[in-house]
PDB file of C-alpha atoms in Angstrom:
ATOM      1  CA  MET J   1      20.929  26.639   7.336  1.00  0.00           C
ATOM      2  CA  GLU J   2      18.826  23.828   9.378  1.00  0.00           C
ATOM      3  CA  THR J   3      17.923  20.791   7.085  1.00  0.00           C
ATOM      4  CA  TYR J   4      14.110  21.120   7.240  1.00  0.00           C
ATOM      5  CA  GLU J   5      14.719  25.215   5.452  1.00  0.00           C
ATOM      6  CA  LYS J   6      16.320  23.192   2.675  1.00  0.00           C
ATOM      7  CA  LEU J   7      12.830  21.725   2.150  1.00  0.00           C
ATOM      8  CA  LEU J   8      11.209  24.787   2.179  1.00  0.00           C
ATOM      9  CA  LEU J   9      13.841  26.521  -0.609  1.00  0.00           C
ATOM     10  CA  GLU J  10      13.391  23.010  -2.594  1.00  0.00           C
ATOM     11  CA  ASN J  11       9.522  23.643  -2.471  1.00  0.00           C
ATOM     12  CA  LYS J  12       9.772  27.119  -3.901  1.00  0.00           C
ATOM     13  CA  ALA J  13      11.932  26.215  -6.551  1.00  0.00           C
ATOM     14  CA  TRP J  14       9.737  23.198  -7.211  1.00  0.00           C
ATOM     15  CA  ALA J  15       6.709  25.629  -7.907  1.00  0.00           C
ATOM     16  CA  SER J  16       8.729  27.980  -9.553  1.00  0.00           C
ATOM     17  CA  GLU J  17       9.717  25.679 -12.058  1.00  0.00           C
ATOM     18  CA  LYS J  18       5.930  24.274 -12.512  1.00  0.00           C
ATOM     19  CA  LEU J  19       4.621  27.652 -12.858  1.00  0.00           C
ATOM     20  CA  HIS J  20       7.381  28.467 -15.786  1.00  0.00           C
ATOM     21  CA  ASP J  21       6.634  25.425 -17.316  1.00  0.00           C
ATOM     22  CA  ASP J  22       2.705  25.325 -17.075  1.00  0.00           C
ATOM     23  CA  PRO J  23       1.025  28.395 -15.702  1.00  0.00           C
ATOM     24  CA  GLU J  24      -2.231  26.570 -15.079  1.00  0.00           C
ATOM     25  CA  TYR J  25      -0.781  23.666 -13.358  1.00  0.00           C
ATOM     26  CA  PHE J  26      -1.729  24.426  -9.549  1.00  0.00           C
ATOM     27  CA  ASN J  27      -4.835  26.213 -10.585  1.00  0.00           C
ATOM     28  CA  ARG J  28      -5.671  22.649 -12.088  1.00  0.00           C
ATOM     29  CA  LEU J  29      -4.785  20.825  -9.323  1.00  0.00           C
ATOM     30  CA  ALA J  30      -6.462  22.763  -6.802  1.00  0.00           C
ATOM     31  CA  HIS J  31      -9.925  22.321  -8.678  1.00  0.00           C
ATOM     32  CA  ILE J  32     -10.358  18.799  -9.537  1.00  0.00           C
ATOM     33  CA  GLN J  33      -8.882  15.529  -8.154  1.00  0.00           C
ATOM     34  CA  THR J  34      -9.652  12.402 -10.247  1.00  0.00           C
ATOM     35  CA  PRO J  35      -7.119   9.505  -9.508  1.00  0.00           C
ATOM     36  CA  GLU J  36      -7.666   6.188 -10.912  1.00  0.00           C
ATOM     37  CA  PHE J  37      -5.602   4.458  -8.261  1.00  0.00           C
ATOM     38  CA  LEU J  38      -5.237   3.920  -4.442  1.00  0.00           C
ATOM     39  CA  TRP J  39      -1.784   3.399  -3.136  1.00  0.00           C
ATOM     40  CA  ILE J  40      -1.355   1.786  -0.187  1.00  0.00           C
ATOM     41  CA  GLY J  41       2.542   1.416   0.416  1.00  0.00           C
ATOM     42  CA  CYS J  42       5.351   1.700   3.306  1.00  0.00           C
ATOM     43  CA  SER J  43       6.137   4.626   5.293  1.00  0.00           C
ATOM     44  CA  ASP J  44       9.560   3.775   4.055  1.00  0.00           C
ATOM     45  CA  SER J  45      11.306   6.888   2.700  1.00  0.00           C
ATOM     46  CA  ARG J  46      12.827   5.359  -0.059  1.00  0.00           C
ATOM     47  CA  VAL J  47       9.337   3.973  -1.366  1.00  0.00           C
ATOM     48  CA  PRO J  48       7.688   7.402  -2.976  1.00  0.00           C
ATOM     49  CA  ALA J  49       4.787   6.189  -4.996  1.00  0.00           C
ATOM     50  CA  ASN J  50       4.520   9.282  -7.396  1.00  0.00           C
ATOM     51  CA  GLU J  51       8.382   9.308  -8.036  1.00  0.00           C
ATOM     52  CA  ILE J  52       8.961   5.738  -8.284  1.00  0.00           C
ATOM     53  CA  THR J  53       5.620   5.290 -10.810  1.00  0.00           C
ATOM     54  CA  GLY J  54       6.506   8.404 -12.604  1.00  0.00           C
ATOM     55  CA  THR J  55       3.301   9.692 -11.913  1.00  0.00           C
ATOM     56  CA  GLN J  56       2.185  13.453 -11.022  1.00  0.00           C
ATOM     57  CA  PRO J  57       0.410  14.939  -8.102  1.00  0.00           C
ATOM     58  CA  GLY J  58      -3.244  14.145  -8.527  1.00  0.00           C
ATOM     59  CA  GLU J  59      -2.847  10.630 -10.134  1.00  0.00           C
ATOM     60  CA  ILE J  60      -2.413   8.375  -7.357  1.00  0.00           C
ATOM     61  CA  PHE J  61      -4.413   8.854  -4.059  1.00  0.00           C
ATOM     62  CA  VAL J  62      -1.867   7.409  -1.140  1.00  0.00           C
ATOM     63  CA  HIS J  63      -2.025   5.844   2.207  1.00  0.00           C
ATOM     64  CA  ARG J  64       1.352   4.709   3.818  1.00  0.00           C
ATOM     65  CA  ASN J  65       2.210   2.715   6.716  1.00  0.00           C
ATOM     66  CA  ILE J  66       4.785   0.394   8.426  1.00  0.00           C
ATOM     67  CA  ALA J  67       4.591  -2.259   5.924  1.00  0.00           C
ATOM     68  CA  ASN J  68       1.907  -1.510   3.945  1.00  0.00           C
ATOM     69  CA  MET J  69      -0.640  -3.480   6.224  1.00  0.00           C
ATOM     70  CA  VAL J  70      -4.530  -3.399   5.877  1.00  0.00           C
ATOM     71  CA  VAL J  71      -6.011  -3.994   9.120  1.00  0.00           C
ATOM     72  CA  ASN J  72      -9.412  -4.427   9.667  1.00  0.00           C
ATOM     73  CA  THR J  73      -9.323  -2.349  12.703  1.00  0.00           C
ATOM     74  CA  ASP J  74      -7.529   0.583  11.311  1.00  0.00           C
ATOM     75  CA  VAL J  75      -9.844   3.277  10.862  1.00  0.00           C
ATOM     76  CA  ASN J  76      -7.281   5.616   9.596  1.00  0.00           C
ATOM     77  CA  LEU J  77      -6.710   3.328   6.599  1.00  0.00           C
ATOM     78  CA  LEU J  78     -10.042   2.452   6.256  1.00  0.00           C
ATOM     79  CA  SER J  79     -11.535   5.967   6.010  1.00  0.00           C
ATOM     80  CA  VAL J  80      -8.667   5.989   3.131  1.00  0.00           C
ATOM     81  CA  LEU J  81     -10.147   3.172   1.383  1.00  0.00           C
ATOM     82  CA  ASP J  82     -14.019   4.474   1.758  1.00  0.00           C
ATOM     83  CA  TYR J  83     -13.274   7.631   0.557  1.00  0.00           C
ATOM     84  CA  ALA J  84     -11.366   6.365  -2.546  1.00  0.00           C
ATOM     85  CA  VAL J  85     -13.489   3.796  -3.630  1.00  0.00           C
ATOM     86  CA  ASN J  86     -16.846   5.492  -2.663  1.00  0.00           C
ATOM     87  CA  HIS J  87     -16.041   9.112  -3.654  1.00  0.00           C
ATOM     88  CA  LEU J  88     -13.119   9.279  -5.864  1.00  0.00           C
ATOM     89  CA  LYS J  89     -14.340   6.058  -7.791  1.00  0.00           C
ATOM     90  CA  VAL J  90     -10.745   4.797  -7.935  1.00  0.00           C
ATOM     91  CA  LYS J  91     -10.353   1.925 -10.426  1.00  0.00           C
ATOM     92  CA  HIS J  92      -7.577   0.118  -9.009  1.00  0.00           C
ATOM     93  CA  VAL J  93      -6.395  -0.552  -5.362  1.00  0.00           C
ATOM     94  CA  ILE J  94      -2.420  -1.293  -5.162  1.00  0.00           C
ATOM     95  CA  VAL J  95      -0.881  -2.533  -2.182  1.00  0.00           C
ATOM     96  CA  CYS J  96       2.676  -1.978  -2.752  1.00  0.00           C
ATOM     97  CA  GLY J  97       5.505  -3.778  -0.500  1.00  0.00           C
ATOM     98  CA  HIS J  98       8.954  -3.379  -0.833  1.00  0.00           C
ATOM     99  CA  TYR J  99      12.126  -5.957  -0.286  1.00  0.00           C
ATOM    100  CA  GLY J 100      14.440  -5.295   2.456  1.00  0.00           C
ATOM    101  CA  CYS J 101      11.303  -4.032   4.528  1.00  0.00           C
ATOM    102  CA  GLY J 102      12.627  -3.206   7.895  1.00  0.00           C
ATOM    103  CA  GLY J 103       8.928  -4.195   9.548  1.00  0.00           C
ATOM    104  CA  VAL J 104       8.904  -7.580   7.807  1.00  0.00           C
ATOM    105  CA  LYS J 105      12.063  -8.121   9.114  1.00  0.00           C
ATOM    106  CA  ALA J 106      11.226  -7.246  12.339  1.00  0.00           C
ATOM    107  CA  ALA J 107       8.222  -9.295  12.644  1.00  0.00           C
ATOM    108  CA  ALA J 108      10.307 -12.621  11.686  1.00  0.00           C
ATOM    109  CA  THR J 109      12.182 -12.170  14.941  1.00  0.00           C
ATOM    110  CA  GLN J 110      11.379 -12.618  18.615  1.00  0.00           C
ATOM    111  CA  HIS J 111      12.533  -9.390  19.806  1.00  0.00           C
ATOM    112  CA  ASP J 112      10.504  -6.993  21.653  1.00  0.00           C
ATOM    113  CA  PHE J 113       9.771  -3.924  19.877  1.00  0.00           C
ATOM    114  CA  LYS J 114       7.568  -2.559  22.578  1.00  0.00           C
ATOM    115  CA  PRO J 115       3.414  -2.200  23.086  1.00  0.00           C
ATOM    116  CA  VAL J 116       2.771  -0.197  19.854  1.00  0.00           C
ATOM    117  CA  LEU J 117       5.313  -1.950  17.630  1.00  0.00           C
ATOM    118  CA  ASN J 118       4.559  -5.259  19.003  1.00  0.00           C
ATOM    119  CA  MET J 119       0.510  -4.867  18.292  1.00  0.00           C
ATOM    120  CA  TRP J 120       1.736  -3.730  14.628  1.00  0.00           C
ATOM    121  CA  LEU J 121       4.176  -6.219  14.038  1.00  0.00           C
ATOM    122  CA  ARG J 122       1.809  -9.009  15.228  1.00  0.00           C
ATOM    123  CA  ASN J 123      -0.440  -8.779  11.927  1.00  0.00           C
ATOM    124  CA  ILE J 124       2.650  -9.797   9.951  1.00  0.00           C
ATOM    125  CA  LYS J 125       3.762 -12.678  12.326  1.00  0.00           C
ATOM    126  CA  ASP J 126       0.332 -13.941  11.605  1.00  0.00           C
ATOM    127  CA  VAL J 127       1.159 -13.589   7.787  1.00  0.00           C
ATOM    128  CA  TYR J 128       4.385 -15.610   8.669  1.00  0.00           C
ATOM    129  CA  ARG J 129       2.648 -18.106  10.932  1.00  0.00           C
ATOM    130  CA  LEU J 130       0.193 -18.878   7.830  1.00  0.00           C
ATOM    131  CA  HIS J 131       2.702 -19.798   5.528  1.00  0.00           C
ATOM    132  CA  ARG J 132       5.179 -21.090   8.054  1.00  0.00           C
ATOM    133  CA  GLU J 133       5.891 -24.656   6.282  1.00  0.00           C
ATOM    134  CA  GLU J 134       6.859 -22.847   2.923  1.00  0.00           C
ATOM    135  CA  LEU J 135       9.216 -20.183   4.355  1.00  0.00           C
ATOM    136  CA  GLU J 136      11.210 -22.096   6.858  1.00  0.00           C
ATOM    137  CA  MET J 137      11.832 -24.448   3.942  1.00  0.00           C
ATOM    138  CA  ILE J 138      14.081 -21.603   2.735  1.00  0.00           C
ATOM    139  CA  LYS J 139      17.502 -21.865   4.157  1.00  0.00           C
ATOM    140  CA  ASP J 140      18.579 -18.197   3.118  1.00  0.00           C
ATOM    141  CA  GLU J 141      17.499 -15.373   5.437  1.00  0.00           C
ATOM    142  CA  GLU J 142      17.247 -12.483   2.881  1.00  0.00           C
ATOM    143  CA  THR J 143      15.306 -14.749   0.334  1.00  0.00           C
ATOM    144  CA  ARG J 144      12.800 -16.022   3.175  1.00  0.00           C
ATOM    145  CA  THR J 145      12.265 -12.124   4.201  1.00  0.00           C
ATOM    146  CA  ASP J 146      11.983 -11.443   0.436  1.00  0.00           C
ATOM    147  CA  ARG J 147       9.237 -14.274   0.442  1.00  0.00           C
ATOM    148  CA  LEU J 148       7.920 -13.067   3.526  1.00  0.00           C
ATOM    149  CA  VAL J 149       7.288  -9.673   1.869  1.00  0.00           C
ATOM    150  CA  GLU J 150       5.648 -11.090  -0.721  1.00  0.00           C
ATOM    151  CA  LEU J 151       3.465 -13.199   1.185  1.00  0.00           C
ATOM    152  CA  ASN J 152       2.598 -10.304   3.594  1.00  0.00           C
ATOM    153  CA  VAL J 153       1.576  -8.235   0.231  1.00  0.00           C
ATOM    154  CA  ARG J 154      -0.717 -11.246  -0.901  1.00  0.00           C
ATOM    155  CA  GLU J 155      -2.346 -11.395   2.434  1.00  0.00           C
ATOM    156  CA  GLN J 156      -2.896  -7.489   2.768  1.00  0.00           C
ATOM    157  CA  VAL J 157      -4.803  -8.069  -0.666  1.00  0.00           C
ATOM    158  CA  ASN J 158      -6.996 -10.453   0.643  1.00  0.00           C
ATOM    159  CA  ASN J 159      -7.744  -8.265   3.408  1.00  0.00           C
ATOM    160  CA  LEU J 160      -8.934  -5.679   1.328  1.00  0.00           C
ATOM    161  CA  ALA J 161     -11.453  -7.905  -0.293  1.00  0.00           C
ATOM    162  CA  LYS J 162     -12.796  -8.898   2.749  1.00  0.00           C
ATOM    163  CA  THR J 163     -13.805  -5.562   3.753  1.00  0.00           C
ATOM    164  CA  SER J 164     -17.572  -4.596   3.314  1.00  0.00           C
ATOM    165  CA  ILE J 165     -16.293  -1.273   1.583  1.00  0.00           C
ATOM    166  CA  ILE J 166     -14.736  -3.685  -1.423  1.00  0.00           C
ATOM    167  CA  GLN J 167     -17.379  -6.239  -1.131  1.00  0.00           C
ATOM    168  CA  ARG J 168     -20.127  -3.424  -1.585  1.00  0.00           C
ATOM    169  CA  ALA J 169     -18.217  -1.905  -4.585  1.00  0.00           C
ATOM    170  CA  TRP J 170     -18.093  -5.051  -6.123  1.00  0.00           C
ATOM    171  CA  LYS J 171     -21.548  -6.248  -5.733  1.00  0.00           C
ATOM    172  CA  GLU J 172     -22.571  -2.929  -7.078  1.00  0.00           C
ATOM    173  CA  GLY J 173     -20.486  -3.875 -10.170  1.00  0.00           C
ATOM    174  CA  ASN J 174     -18.138  -1.272  -9.431  1.00  0.00           C
ATOM    175  CA  LYS J 175     -14.217  -1.515  -9.538  1.00  0.00           C
ATOM    176  CA  PRO J 176     -12.095  -1.434  -8.229  1.00  0.00           C
ATOM    177  CA  ASP J 177      -9.415  -4.370  -9.081  1.00  0.00           C
ATOM    178  CA  LEU J 178      -7.109  -4.914  -6.489  1.00  0.00           C
ATOM    179  CA  HIS J 179      -3.412  -5.429  -7.100  1.00  0.00           C
ATOM    180  CA  GLY J 180      -0.482  -6.510  -4.899  1.00  0.00           C
ATOM    181  CA  TRP J 181       3.085  -5.688  -6.268  1.00  0.00           C
ATOM    182  CA  VAL J 182       6.685  -5.525  -4.494  1.00  0.00           C
ATOM    183  CA  TYR J 183       9.096  -2.721  -5.504  1.00  0.00           C
ATOM    184  CA  GLY J 184      12.866  -3.828  -5.457  1.00  0.00           C
ATOM    185  CA  LEU J 185      15.078  -1.320  -3.888  1.00  0.00           C
ATOM    186  CA  LYS J 186      18.188  -2.439  -5.384  1.00  0.00           C
ATOM    187  CA  ASP J 187      17.268  -2.144  -9.194  1.00  0.00           C
ATOM    188  CA  GLY J 188      14.186   0.233  -8.828  1.00  0.00           C
ATOM    189  CA  ILE J 189      11.436  -2.415 -10.551  1.00  0.00           C
ATOM    190  CA  ILE J 190       8.075  -3.096  -9.510  1.00  0.00           C
ATOM    191  CA  LYS J 191       7.145  -6.667  -9.431  1.00  0.00           C
ATOM    192  CA  GLN J 192       3.782  -8.002  -9.804  1.00  0.00           C
ATOM    193  CA  VAL J 193       3.002 -10.625  -7.089  1.00  0.00           C
ATOM    194  CA  PHE J 194      -1.002 -10.902  -7.024  1.00  0.00           C
ATOM    195  CA  GLU J 195      -4.396  -9.710  -8.427  1.00  0.00           C
ATOM    196  CA  MET J 196      -7.663  -9.854  -7.774  1.00  0.00           C
ATOM    197  CA  ARG J 197     -10.216  -8.474 -10.521  1.00  0.00           C
ATOM    198  CA  ALA J 198     -13.430  -6.964  -9.127  1.00  0.00           C
ATOM    199  CA  GLY J 199     -15.962  -9.333  -8.432  1.00  0.00           C
ATOM    200  CA  THR J 200     -13.691 -12.019  -7.463  1.00  0.00           C
ATOM    201  CA  HIS J 201     -15.328 -14.581  -4.779  1.00  0.00           C
ATOM    202  CA  ILE J 202     -13.499 -15.284  -1.241  1.00  0.00           C
ATOM    203  CA  ASP J 203     -14.210 -17.581   1.431  1.00  0.00           C
ATOM    204  CA  SER J 204     -17.717 -17.176   1.621  1.00  0.00           C
ATOM    205  CA  LEU J 205     -17.355 -16.531   5.478  1.00  0.00           C
ATOM    206  CA  TYR J 206     -16.105 -13.016   4.482  1.00  0.00           C
ATOM    207  CA  GLU J 207     -18.955 -12.442   1.665  1.00  0.00           C
ATOM    208  CA  TYR J 208     -21.654 -10.162   2.934  1.00  0.00           C
ATOM    209  CA  ASP J 209     -25.164 -11.302   1.877  1.00  0.00           C
ATOM    210  CA  ASP J 210     -27.205  -8.505   2.848  1.00  0.00           C
ATOM    211  CA  LEU J 211     -25.146  -5.444   1.434  1.00  0.00           C
TER     212      LEU J 211
END
């Protein structure tokens, strides 16, 4: 049996178990989606949003990319954010990174990862540059990388707050609150590292005055 065929068999077993426990389970899911949360996470296979938060399908709207980035030219991310905020009316947007992130580790080096990855990792290098003084005081490499993971999450939350999507929602008196979390691969625990409540004022340069 090919490995991908095992996935299909596991899917059938999972669906059968769900129907056995609740015959209306899929019927309900098919007709309504009302998540309170948008999760912006890393594509790392060890950080599945639903599993590590103990939530069920339909409870979290998910976007994932390398190193959980919020890049202002990423139309994929921005379309997800727009839909989540303006149509699903989520109450919370969570950026969740994780310790031991390969993308963050790579960005802290001077290695060439070829054009596409270099462009993506440049955004994390910018985070390192902003916090260079603090980071280079940390002599242990793993500890320094872990701190860069936390700072990267913080900067991505700030990037969310700078978008006109979030600014407009806040100006209209709507949620969401923004949260920065980091997941520990070694213990499975999520650490809260940053938070911005709806309506938080940021640098006026990024606040739109004609929304």
